Amino acid sequence: MALLETLPEHIPLAPGVDLLFLPEPRLKRALLQLDFDLPLDAGCAARSLLAQLLEQGTAAHPTRMHLAQRQEELYGATARVGGLRAAEKHRMRLQAGWVGERFLPEGEGVAVQVLELARELLEQPRRGADGAAFDAEVFQRERAQLARHIRSFVDDRAGYAQQRFYEAMCAGEPFARAPWGTAEEVEALDPDTVEQARLEILKHGRVLIVAVGPIDRDPLLAALRDWLGEGGAWGTKRPELPPSVVGQPAALREVREEMPVDQARFHLGFRCPVPQGSEEMEALLLANSVLGGGIQGRLFRVVREERSLAYGIGSEVLAGKGLLTVSAGIDARKAGEVRDEVLHQVADLAAHGPNAEELEMAKASFRNGLQAIGDSAGGIARFYAREYQFGLHRSPAQRAAVLEALGPDQIQAAAQRWVADTAFLMAAPQAELAEQVG
Amino acid sequence: MKIVAEIQEPRLQETVLVAESEGGTRIALARTPGYSTRAAFVGLRFGSNHVHFRNPEGQEVQVPWGSAHFLEHKLFEGREEKVFDRFGRLGANFNGGTSFARTSYYFVTSQHFEEATEVLLDFVQDPLITEERVEKEKGIIEQEVRMYEDDPNYRGYFLLHRALYHKHAIRISPGGPVDEVHRTTAADLQACFDAYYRPHNLALSLAGDFDPEQILAQVEPLLKGPNPGKAEAIFEEEPPTPAHACLEERFAVSRPHVWLGWRDPAGPGEGLAQLRHRVLSSLVLDLVFEHSSPWYEELYQQGIVDDSFGCSFSCDEDWSHAAVEMVSDDPDRFLEGIRATVARFADAGPDPAAVERIRRAAWGGAVSSSQAPSQLASAHLASLLGDTRPFAVLDVIDSIELDEVAQRAREMFLPERSAAALLLPQDRPAS
């Protein structure tokens, strides 16, 4: 099966607003994703609350119930707003999906209506009495709910441990900030501040739109130009975002936090330069794959399969931030062994590079993943958005060619750039551990 | 190998071939022209509930809780070489899963499909289970079990099961308690494998852009020949009403986690009856608790529910229950609010317009979940194991009548069939 050789049509709609369009009639469901990028800063809390408020109703669909009913009428279409951390950016994502026309009764295509609904979510929130930015009761309810939700995030052991790890490792850097803000920040918000956040997103967010699947080009383009194009409703100046802060650790730090958990959460973070260009990027990703990017990785094979020290262990590259992180759920009493084994595997990879079989398995995994991209709108959107964000603009086939050409020396060189920064353990108090059996 | 049926689903523009091997393994093949990935799922109706059974030779066998899950782990060890390495060389994504009543294994790949199919059918049919291998796995499984036990959602879910059921095996999580994991032996796992992993119990589902005849010809010699005999699960008799009105547990949570469930007196049986029961019950839950529901909207406006709310319906041959859950600072208010709402809903009956809207959305969902080959292969495996025709769910959705929904709503939310479960912070006074 041939790799996807297509490149999406890249249509600049305005400075700082780009559309990647890849019509794919073979797919049954269409996807439209609008990413508004802003700095990961103190505005995160307002944007997180905004995302919740926008889903509480619009001028035309005044409650969440009405919005949900509209989506059901559109054959289970979706239109959602949310926020996430992308390197050191706060990415506000408006995502819409709908079933392709060939699976709906004749004349019942829903694309135009879904697009209208998506725009309505961002542009026409339900207002309060006397011109207030938001309905007072709804605002208070959602603000209190978000603050409660943030406070109970501690109950999500894995997610909470990861956030605490980022805070410990990247203290003082924007990356350490939780993209949902703190409960205190949320509680201090007022409707005008949140409305300002909404306008900031629309006016100043750097926008990448990806449209994939059974979508007609011209109506989509006309609607997007009218909305976010140069002469459209929000044709404003959108400043460039600052580059990520890349930390330079002096020595490995050890951080331990106590929580009443049964299983300890272990994280080990390494710094590396943000890759420049195609080869550096792929060498870093392949090196991560050899280390712990999947079941073929050394961490899974050695730490889990040979030494039975963890059920799940793996590593991940956050290329835009210059981070490589290892995470595992472990028995706290074996944290030292896990840490030493990870450090040993990293040192070994840097000293000797991968062996031929490891490299081939890592490449085979990538090859498989690249060939699979075309089978879902989400996979296609993720791939091309990432290419755009790193300025690489390759097709899966072009990316595969770069990967195939890499040899063990380049993988070794990538691993040599990893510098251990922070080992983090979230575990039960020592006294409780002593009582555990097994 | 014989072709048993060719099932066309013109609404989804899909076709499935159903075949049966000489040994009795049922096979579904779905061709997906233009797609790059190919997927293979194999499964059987053997899960964590099956810890006490009479094997095909007539002997009664009792194994530790968690044995089906442990066996799944051990099958991945392979006979000669680890399955991880074999799939790894092929670049395939793979995994397995054990639920209460089923175990399944799968891979998804865009290359070397034939070789990967060979690996799948080899390790699932021909394991090597030794004491040494079993001992080595215990630490890994213990960590997996501890990971789940740390999750308030998972923990609360099983607390609710213990409130709803007296003796039923679904009171115990598929991984089993840690001490049961540690007492498992190679003989236990071998006994499970010998009793259940027989060709006529296996179902295989394949999807991708391939020539079905060619694939069938390839698969035929990889499937074992007849090994007749049926294991019979032995379950304790389960009373028809909940075991407890409410169970509480102290746990390391920041706020109370609350569950409320309603059980049916018995399970819906097998096949189409079970599918219809599942679809109908899910529709009732949607009518009350989806964001589009005026009933839910009222609860939301009153602050009785928030975005941490969730609902689900779960059933198999011999159990059936609906559940709602939420993180709530006022569990009593939450429980009262939900109970009052479902009672009012059951009295009022369903709104015909809402039923039609949900039917439309369900159609969109069916289209969206039948796109990638892995989705199709997984769905067809569920059909084979559930003894229903692939895509039967579409006809069930279309054929449900309003009266039926009203009747189900009245039966489903009977107060005497409900039970609650509370995970409370360590420092909170008892409710």
CSV table of N, CA, C and O in Angstrom, one decimal, chain B residues 79-163:
chain,number,residue,atom,x,y,z
B,79,ARG,N,5.4,-19.0,22.5
B,79,ARG,CA,6.0,-20.3,22.9
B,79,ARG,C,7.5,-20.2,22.8
B,79,ARG,O,8.3,-20.4,23.7
B,80,GLU,N,8.0,-19.8,21.6
B,80,GLU,CA,9.4,-19.7,21.3
B,80,GLU,C,10.0,-18.3,21.5
B,80,GLU,O,11.1,-18.2,21.9
B,81,GLU,N,9.2,-17.4,21.2
B,81,GLU,CA,9.7,-16.0,21.2
B,81,GLU,C,8.5,-15.1,21.7
B,81,GLU,O,7.4,-15.3,21.4
B,82,LYS,N,8.9,-14.0,22.3
B,82,LYS,CA,7.9,-13.1,22.8
B,82,LYS,C,7.1,-12.5,21.7
B,82,LYS,O,7.7,-12.1,20.6
B,83,VAL,N,5.8,-12.4,21.9
B,83,VAL,CA,4.9,-11.8,20.9
B,83,VAL,C,5.3,-10.4,20.6
B,83,VAL,O,5.2,-9.9,19.5
B,84,PHE,N,5.7,-9.7,21.7
B,84,PHE,CA,6.1,-8.3,21.5
B,84,PHE,C,7.2,-8.1,20.4
B,84,PHE,O,7.2,-7.2,19.6
B,85,ASP,N,8.1,-9.1,20.4
B,85,ASP,CA,9.2,-9.0,19.5
B,85,ASP,C,8.7,-9.3,18.1
B,85,ASP,O,9.2,-8.7,17.1
B,86,ARG,N,7.9,-10.3,18.0
B,86,ARG,CA,7.4,-10.7,16.6
B,86,ARG,C,6.6,-9.6,16.0
B,86,ARG,O,6.8,-9.3,14.8
B,87,PHE,N,5.6,-9.1,16.8
B,87,PHE,CA,4.9,-8.0,16.2
B,87,PHE,C,5.8,-6.7,16.0
B,87,PHE,O,5.6,-6.0,15.1
B,88,GLY,N,6.7,-6.5,16.9
B,88,GLY,CA,7.6,-5.4,16.8
B,88,GLY,C,8.3,-5.3,15.6
B,88,GLY,O,8.5,-4.3,14.9
B,89,ARG,N,8.8,-6.5,15.1
B,89,ARG,CA,9.6,-6.6,13.9
B,89,ARG,C,8.7,-6.2,12.7
B,89,ARG,O,9.2,-5.7,11.7
B,90,LEU,N,7.4,-6.5,12.8
B,90,LEU,CA,6.5,-6.3,11.7
B,90,LEU,C,6.0,-4.9,11.8
B,90,LEU,O,5.3,-4.4,10.8
B,91,GLY,N,6.2,-4.2,12.9
B,91,GLY,CA,5.8,-2.8,13.0
B,91,GLY,C,4.3,-2.7,13.3
B,91,GLY,O,3.7,-1.6,13.2
B,92,ALA,N,3.7,-3.8,13.7
B,92,ALA,CA,2.2,-3.8,14.0
B,92,ALA,C,1.9,-3.2,15.4
B,92,ALA,O,2.6,-3.4,16.3
B,93,ASN,N,0.7,-2.6,15.5
B,93,ASN,CA,0.2,-2.2,16.8
B,93,ASN,C,-0.7,-3.4,17.3
B,93,ASN,O,-1.5,-3.9,16.5
B,94,PHE,N,-0.5,-3.7,18.5
B,94,PHE,CA,-1.3,-4.8,19.0
B,94,PHE,C,-1.7,-4.7,20.4
B,94,PHE,O,-1.1,-3.9,21.2
B,95,ASN,N,-2.6,-5.4,20.9
B,95,ASN,CA,-2.9,-5.4,22.3
B,95,ASN,C,-4.0,-6.6,22.6
B,95,ASN,O,-4.4,-7.3,21.7
B,96,GLY,N,-4.3,-6.7,23.8
B,96,GLY,CA,-5.4,-7.6,24.2
B,96,GLY,C,-6.2,-7.0,25.3
B,96,GLY,O,-5.9,-6.0,25.9
B,97,GLY,N,-7.3,-7.7,25.6
B,97,GLY,CA,-8.1,-7.2,26.7
B,97,GLY,C,-9.0,-8.3,27.3
B,97,GLY,O,-9.4,-9.2,26.6
B,98,THR,N,-9.2,-8.2,28.6
B,98,THR,CA,-10.0,-9.2,29.3
B,98,THR,C,-11.2,-8.4,30.0
B,98,THR,O,-10.9,-7.5,30.8
B,99,SER,N,-12.4,-8.8,29.7
B,99,SER,CA,-13.5,-8.2,30.4
B,99,SER,C,-14.2,-9.3,31.2
B,99,SER,O,-13.6,-10.4,31.4
B,100,PHE,N,-15.3,-9.0,31.8
B,100,PHE,CA,-16.0,-10.0,32.6
B,100,PHE,C,-16.3,-11.3,31.9
B,100,PHE,O,-16.1,-12.4,32.5
B,101,ALA,N,-16.7,-11.2,30.7
B,101,ALA,CA,-17.1,-12.4,30.0
B,101,ALA,C,-16.4,-12.7,28.7
B,101,ALA,O,-16.8,-13.7,28.0
B,102,ARG,N,-15.4,-11.9,28.3
B,102,ARG,CA,-14.7,-12.1,27.0
B,102,ARG,C,-13.2,-11.8,27.2
B,102,ARG,O,-12.9,-11.0,28.0
B,103,THR,N,-12.5,-12.4,26.3
B,103,THR,CA,-11.1,-12.1,26.1
B,103,THR,C,-10.8,-11.8,24.6
B,103,THR,O,-11.4,-12.6,23.8
B,104,SER,N,-10.1,-10.8,24.3
B,104,SER,CA,-9.8,-10.6,22.9
B,104,SER,C,-8.3,-10.1,22.7
B,104,SER,O,-7.7,-9.6,23.6
B,105,TYR,N,-7.9,-10.4,21.5
B,105,TYR,CA,-6.5,-10.0,21.1
B,105,TYR,C,-6.6,-9.4,19.7
B,105,TYR,O,-7.4,-9.9,18.9
B,106,TYR,N,-5.7,-8.4,19.4
B,106,TYR,CA,-5.8,-7.8,18.1
B,106,TYR,C,-4.5,-7.2,17.7
B,106,TYR,O,-3.6,-7.0,18.5
B,107,PHE,N,-4.4,-7.0,16.4
B,107,PHE,CA,-3.4,-6.1,15.8
B,107,PHE,C,-3.9,-5.3,14.7
B,107,PHE,O,-5.0,-5.6,14.1
B,108,VAL,N,-3.3,-4.2,14.5
B,108,VAL,CA,-3.6,-3.3,13.4
B,108,VAL,C,-2.3,-2.9,12.7
B,108,VAL,O,-1.4,-2.6,13.3
B,109,THR,N,-2.3,-3.1,11.4
B,109,THR,CA,-1.1,-2.8,10.7
B,109,THR,C,-1.3,-2.4,9.3
B,109,THR,O,-2.4,-2.6,8.7
B,110,SER,N,-0.3,-1.7,8.7
B,110,SER,CA,-0.4,-1.3,7.3
B,110,SER,C,0.6,-2.1,6.5
B,110,SER,O,0.8,-1.8,5.3
B,111,GLN,N,1.3,-3.0,7.1
B,111,GLN,CA,2.3,-3.8,6.4
B,111,GLN,C,2.4,-5.2,7.0
B,111,GLN,O,2.0,-5.4,8.1
B,112,HIS,N,2.8,-6.1,6.2
B,112,HIS,CA,3.0,-7.5,6.6
B,112,HIS,C,1.8,-8.1,7.3
B,112,HIS,O,1.8,-8.8,8.4
B,113,PHE,N,0.6,-7.9,6.7
B,113,PHE,CA,-0.7,-8.3,7.4
B,113,PHE,C,-0.7,-9.9,7.5
B,113,PHE,O,-1.1,-10.4,8.5
B,114,GLU,N,-0.2,-10.5,6.4
B,114,GLU,CA,-0.3,-12.0,6.4
B,114,GLU,C,0.6,-12.5,7.6
B,114,GLU,O,0.2,-13.4,8.3
B,115,GLU,N,1.8,-12.0,7.7
B,115,GLU,CA,2.7,-12.5,8.7
B,115,GLU,C,2.1,-12.2,10.1
B,115,GLU,O,2.2,-13.0,11.0
B,116,ALA,N,1.5,-11.0,10.3
B,116,ALA,CA,1.0,-10.6,11.6
B,116,ALA,C,-0.2,-11.5,11.9
B,116,ALA,O,-0.4,-11.9,13.1
B,117,THR,N,-1.0,-11.9,10.9
B,117,THR,CA,-2.1,-12.8,11.2
B,117,THR,C,-1.6,-14.2,11.7
B,117,THR,O,-2.2,-14.8,12.6
B,118,GLU,N,-0.5,-14.6,11.1
B,118,GLU,CA,0.1,-15.8,11.5
B,118,GLU,C,0.6,-15.8,12.9
B,118,GLU,O,0.4,-16.7,13.7
B,119,VAL,N,1.2,-14.6,13.3
B,119,VAL,CA,1.6,-14.5,14.7
B,119,VAL,C,0.4,-14.5,15.6
B,119,VAL,O,0.4,-15.2,16.7
B,120,LEU,N,-0.6,-13.8,15.3
B,120,LEU,CA,-1.8,-13.7,16.2
B,120,LEU,C,-2.4,-15.1,16.4
B,120,LEU,O,-2.7,-15.5,17.5
B,121,LEU,N,-2.6,-15.8,15.3
B,121,LEU,CA,-3.3,-17.1,15.5
B,121,LEU,C,-2.3,-18.2,16.1
B,121,LEU,O,-2.8,-19.2,16.7
B,122,ASP,N,-1.1,-17.9,16.0
B,122,ASP,CA,-0.1,-18.8,16.6
B,122,ASP,C,-0.1,-18.7,18.1
B,122,ASP,O,-0.3,-19.6,18.9
B,123,PHE,N,0.0,-17.4,18.6
B,123,PHE,CA,0.2,-17.3,20.1
B,123,PHE,C,-1.1,-17.5,20.8
B,123,PHE,O,-1.1,-17.9,22.0
B,124,VAL,N,-2.2,-17.3,20.1
B,124,VAL,CA,-3.5,-17.5,20.8
B,124,VAL,C,-3.9,-18.9,20.9
B,124,VAL,O,-4.6,-19.4,21.8
B,125,GLN,N,-3.3,-19.7,20.0
B,125,GLN,CA,-3.7,-21.2,20.0
B,125,GLN,C,-2.6,-22.1,20.6
B,125,GLN,O,-2.9,-23.3,20.8
B,126,ASP,N,-1.4,-21.5,20.7
B,126,ASP,CA,-0.3,-22.4,21.1
B,126,ASP,C,0.6,-21.8,22.1
B,126,ASP,O,1.8,-21.5,21.8
B,127,PRO,N,0.2,-21.7,23.4
B,127,PRO,CA,1.1,-21.0,24.4
B,127,PRO,C,2.0,-22.0,25.0
B,127,PRO,O,1.8,-23.2,24.9
B,128,LEU,N,3.0,-21.5,25.8
B,128,LEU,CA,3.8,-22.3,26.7
B,128,LEU,C,3.7,-21.7,28.1
B,128,LEU,O,4.2,-20.6,28.3
B,129,ILE,N,3.0,-22.3,28.9
B,129,ILE,CA,2.7,-21.8,30.3
B,129,ILE,C,3.6,-22.6,31.3
B,129,ILE,O,3.3,-23.7,31.5
B,130,THR,N,4.6,-21.9,31.9
B,130,THR,CA,5.4,-22.6,32.9
B,130,THR,C,5.4,-21.9,34.2
B,130,THR,O,5.0,-20.7,34.2
B,131,GLU,N,5.7,-22.6,35.3
B,131,GLU,CA,5.7,-21.9,36.6
B,131,GLU,C,6.7,-20.7,36.6
B,131,GLU,O,6.4,-19.7,37.1
B,132,GLU,N,7.8,-20.9,35.9
B,132,GLU,CA,8.8,-19.8,35.9
B,132,GLU,C,8.2,-18.6,35.2
B,132,GLU,O,8.3,-17.4,35.7
B,133,ARG,N,7.5,-18.8,34.1
B,133,ARG,CA,6.9,-17.7,33.4
B,133,ARG,C,5.8,-17.0,34.2
B,133,ARG,O,5.6,-15.8,34.1
B,134,VAL,N,5.0,-17.8,34.9
B,134,VAL,CA,3.9,-17.3,35.7
B,134,VAL,C,4.5,-16.5,36.8
B,134,VAL,O,4.0,-15.3,37.1
B,135,GLU,N,5.5,-17.0,37.5
B,135,GLU,CA,6.1,-16.2,38.6
B,135,GLU,C,6.6,-14.9,38.2
B,135,GLU,O,6.4,-13.9,38.8
B,136,LYS,N,7.3,-14.9,37.0
B,136,LYS,CA,7.9,-13.6,36.5
B,136,LYS,C,6.8,-12.5,36.3
B,136,LYS,O,7.1,-11.3,36.4
B,137,GLU,N,5.6,-13.0,35.9
B,137,GLU,CA,4.6,-12.0,35.5
B,137,GLU,C,3.9,-11.4,36.7
B,137,GLU,O,3.2,-10.3,36.5
B,138,LYS,N,4.0,-12.0,37.9
B,138,LYS,CA,3.2,-11.5,39.0
B,138,LYS,C,3.5,-10.1,39.4
B,138,LYS,O,2.5,-9.3,39.7
B,139,GLY,N,4.7,-9.7,39.4
B,139,GLY,CA,5.1,-8.3,39.7
B,139,GLY,C,4.4,-7.3,38.7
B,139,GLY,O,4.0,-6.2,39.2
B,140,ILE,N,4.4,-7.7,37.5
B,140,ILE,CA,3.9,-6.8,36.4
B,140,ILE,C,2.4,-6.6,36.7
B,140,ILE,O,1.8,-5.5,36.6
B,141,ILE,N,1.7,-7.8,36.8
B,141,ILE,CA,0.3,-7.7,37.0
B,141,ILE,C,-0.1,-7.0,38.3
B,141,ILE,O,-1.1,-6.2,38.4
B,142,GLU,N,0.7,-7.2,39.4
B,142,GLU,CA,0.4,-6.5,40.6
B,142,GLU,C,0.5,-5.0,40.4
B,142,GLU,O,-0.4,-4.3,40.9
B,143,GLN,N,1.4,-4.5,39.6
B,143,GLN,CA,1.5,-3.1,39.3
B,143,GLN,C,0.3,-2.6,38.5
B,143,GLN,O,-0.2,-1.5,38.8
B,144,GLU,N,-0.2,-3.5,37.6
B,144,GLU,CA,-1.4,-3.1,36.8
B,144,GLU,C,-2.6,-3.0,37.8
B,144,GLU,O,-3.4,-2.1,37.7
B,145,VAL,N,-2.7,-4.0,38.6
B,145,VAL,CA,-3.9,-4.0,39.5
B,145,VAL,C,-3.8,-2.8,40.5
B,145,VAL,O,-4.8,-2.1,40.7
B,146,ARG,N,-2.6,-2.5,41.0
B,146,ARG,CA,-2.5,-1.3,41.9
B,146,ARG,C,-2.8,0.0,41.2
B,146,ARG,O,-3.4,0.9,41.8
B,147,MET,N,-2.5,0.0,39.9
B,147,MET,CA,-2.8,1.2,39.1
B,147,MET,C,-4.3,1.5,39.1
B,147,MET,O,-4.8,2.6,39.3
B,148,TYR,N,-5.0,0.4,38.8
B,148,TYR,CA,-6.5,0.5,38.8
B,148,TYR,C,-7.1,0.8,40.2
B,148,TYR,O,-8.0,1.6,40.3
B,149,GLU,N,-6.5,0.2,41.2
B,149,GLU,CA,-7.0,0.4,42.5
B,149,GLU,C,-6.9,1.8,43.0
B,149,GLU,O,-7.5,2.3,43.9
B,150,ASP,N,-5.9,2.5,42.4
B,150,ASP,CA,-5.7,3.9,42.8
B,150,ASP,C,-6.6,4.9,42.1
B,150,ASP,O,-6.6,6.1,42.4
B,151,ASP,N,-7.4,4.3,41.1
B,151,ASP,CA,-8.2,5.2,40.3
B,151,ASP,C,-9.6,5.3,41.0
B,151,ASP,O,-10.3,4.3,41.0
B,152,PRO,N,-10.0,6.4,41.5
B,152,PRO,CA,-11.3,6.5,42.2
B,152,PRO,C,-12.5,6.0,41.3
B,152,PRO,O,-13.4,5.4,41.8
B,153,ASN,N,-12.4,6.3,40.0
B,153,ASN,CA,-13.5,5.9,39.1
B,153,ASN,C,-13.7,4.4,39.1
B,153,ASN,O,-14.8,3.8,39.2
B,154,TYR,N,-12.5,3.7,38.9
B,154,TYR,CA,-12.5,2.3,38.8
B,154,TYR,C,-13.0,1.7,40.2
B,154,TYR,O,-13.8,0.7,40.2
B,155,ARG,N,-12.4,2.2,41.2
B,155,ARG,CA,-12.7,1.7,42.6
B,155,ARG,C,-14.2,1.9,42.9
B,155,ARG,O,-14.8,0.9,43.4
B,156,GLY,N,-14.7,3.0,42.6
B,156,GLY,CA,-16.1,3.3,42.9
B,156,GLY,C,-17.1,2.4,42.1
B,156,GLY,O,-18.1,2.0,42.5
B,157,TYR,N,-16.7,2.1,40.8
B,157,TYR,CA,-17.4,1.3,39.9
B,157,TYR,C,-17.6,-0.1,40.6
B,157,TYR,O,-18.7,-0.7,40.6
B,158,PHE,N,-16.6,-0.6,41.1
B,158,PHE,CA,-16.7,-2.0,41.7
B,158,PHE,C,-17.3,-1.9,43.1
B,158,PHE,O,-18.0,-2.9,43.5
B,159,LEU,N,-17.2,-0.8,43.8
B,159,LEU,CA,-18.0,-0.6,45.0
B,159,LEU,C,-19.5,-0.7,44.7
B,159,LEU,O,-20.3,-1.3,45.4
B,160,LEU,N,-19.9,0.0,43.6
B,160,LEU,CA,-21.3,-0.1,43.2
B,160,LEU,C,-21.7,-1.5,42.8
B,160,LEU,O,-22.8,-2.0,43.2
B,161,HIS,N,-20.8,-2.2,42.1
B,161,HIS,CA,-21.1,-3.6,41.8
B,161,HIS,C,-21.4,-4.5,43.1
B,161,HIS,O,-22.2,-5.3,43.1
B,162,ARG,N,-20.6,-4.2,44.1
B,162,ARG,CA,-20.8,-4.9,45.3
B,162,ARG,C,-22.1,-4.5,46.1
B,162,ARG,O,-22.6,-5.3,46.8
B,163,ALA,N,-22.5,-3.3,45.8
B,163,ALA,CA,-23.8,-2.9,46.4
B,163,ALA,C,-25.0,-3.5,45.6
B,163,ALA,O,-26.0,-3.9,46.2
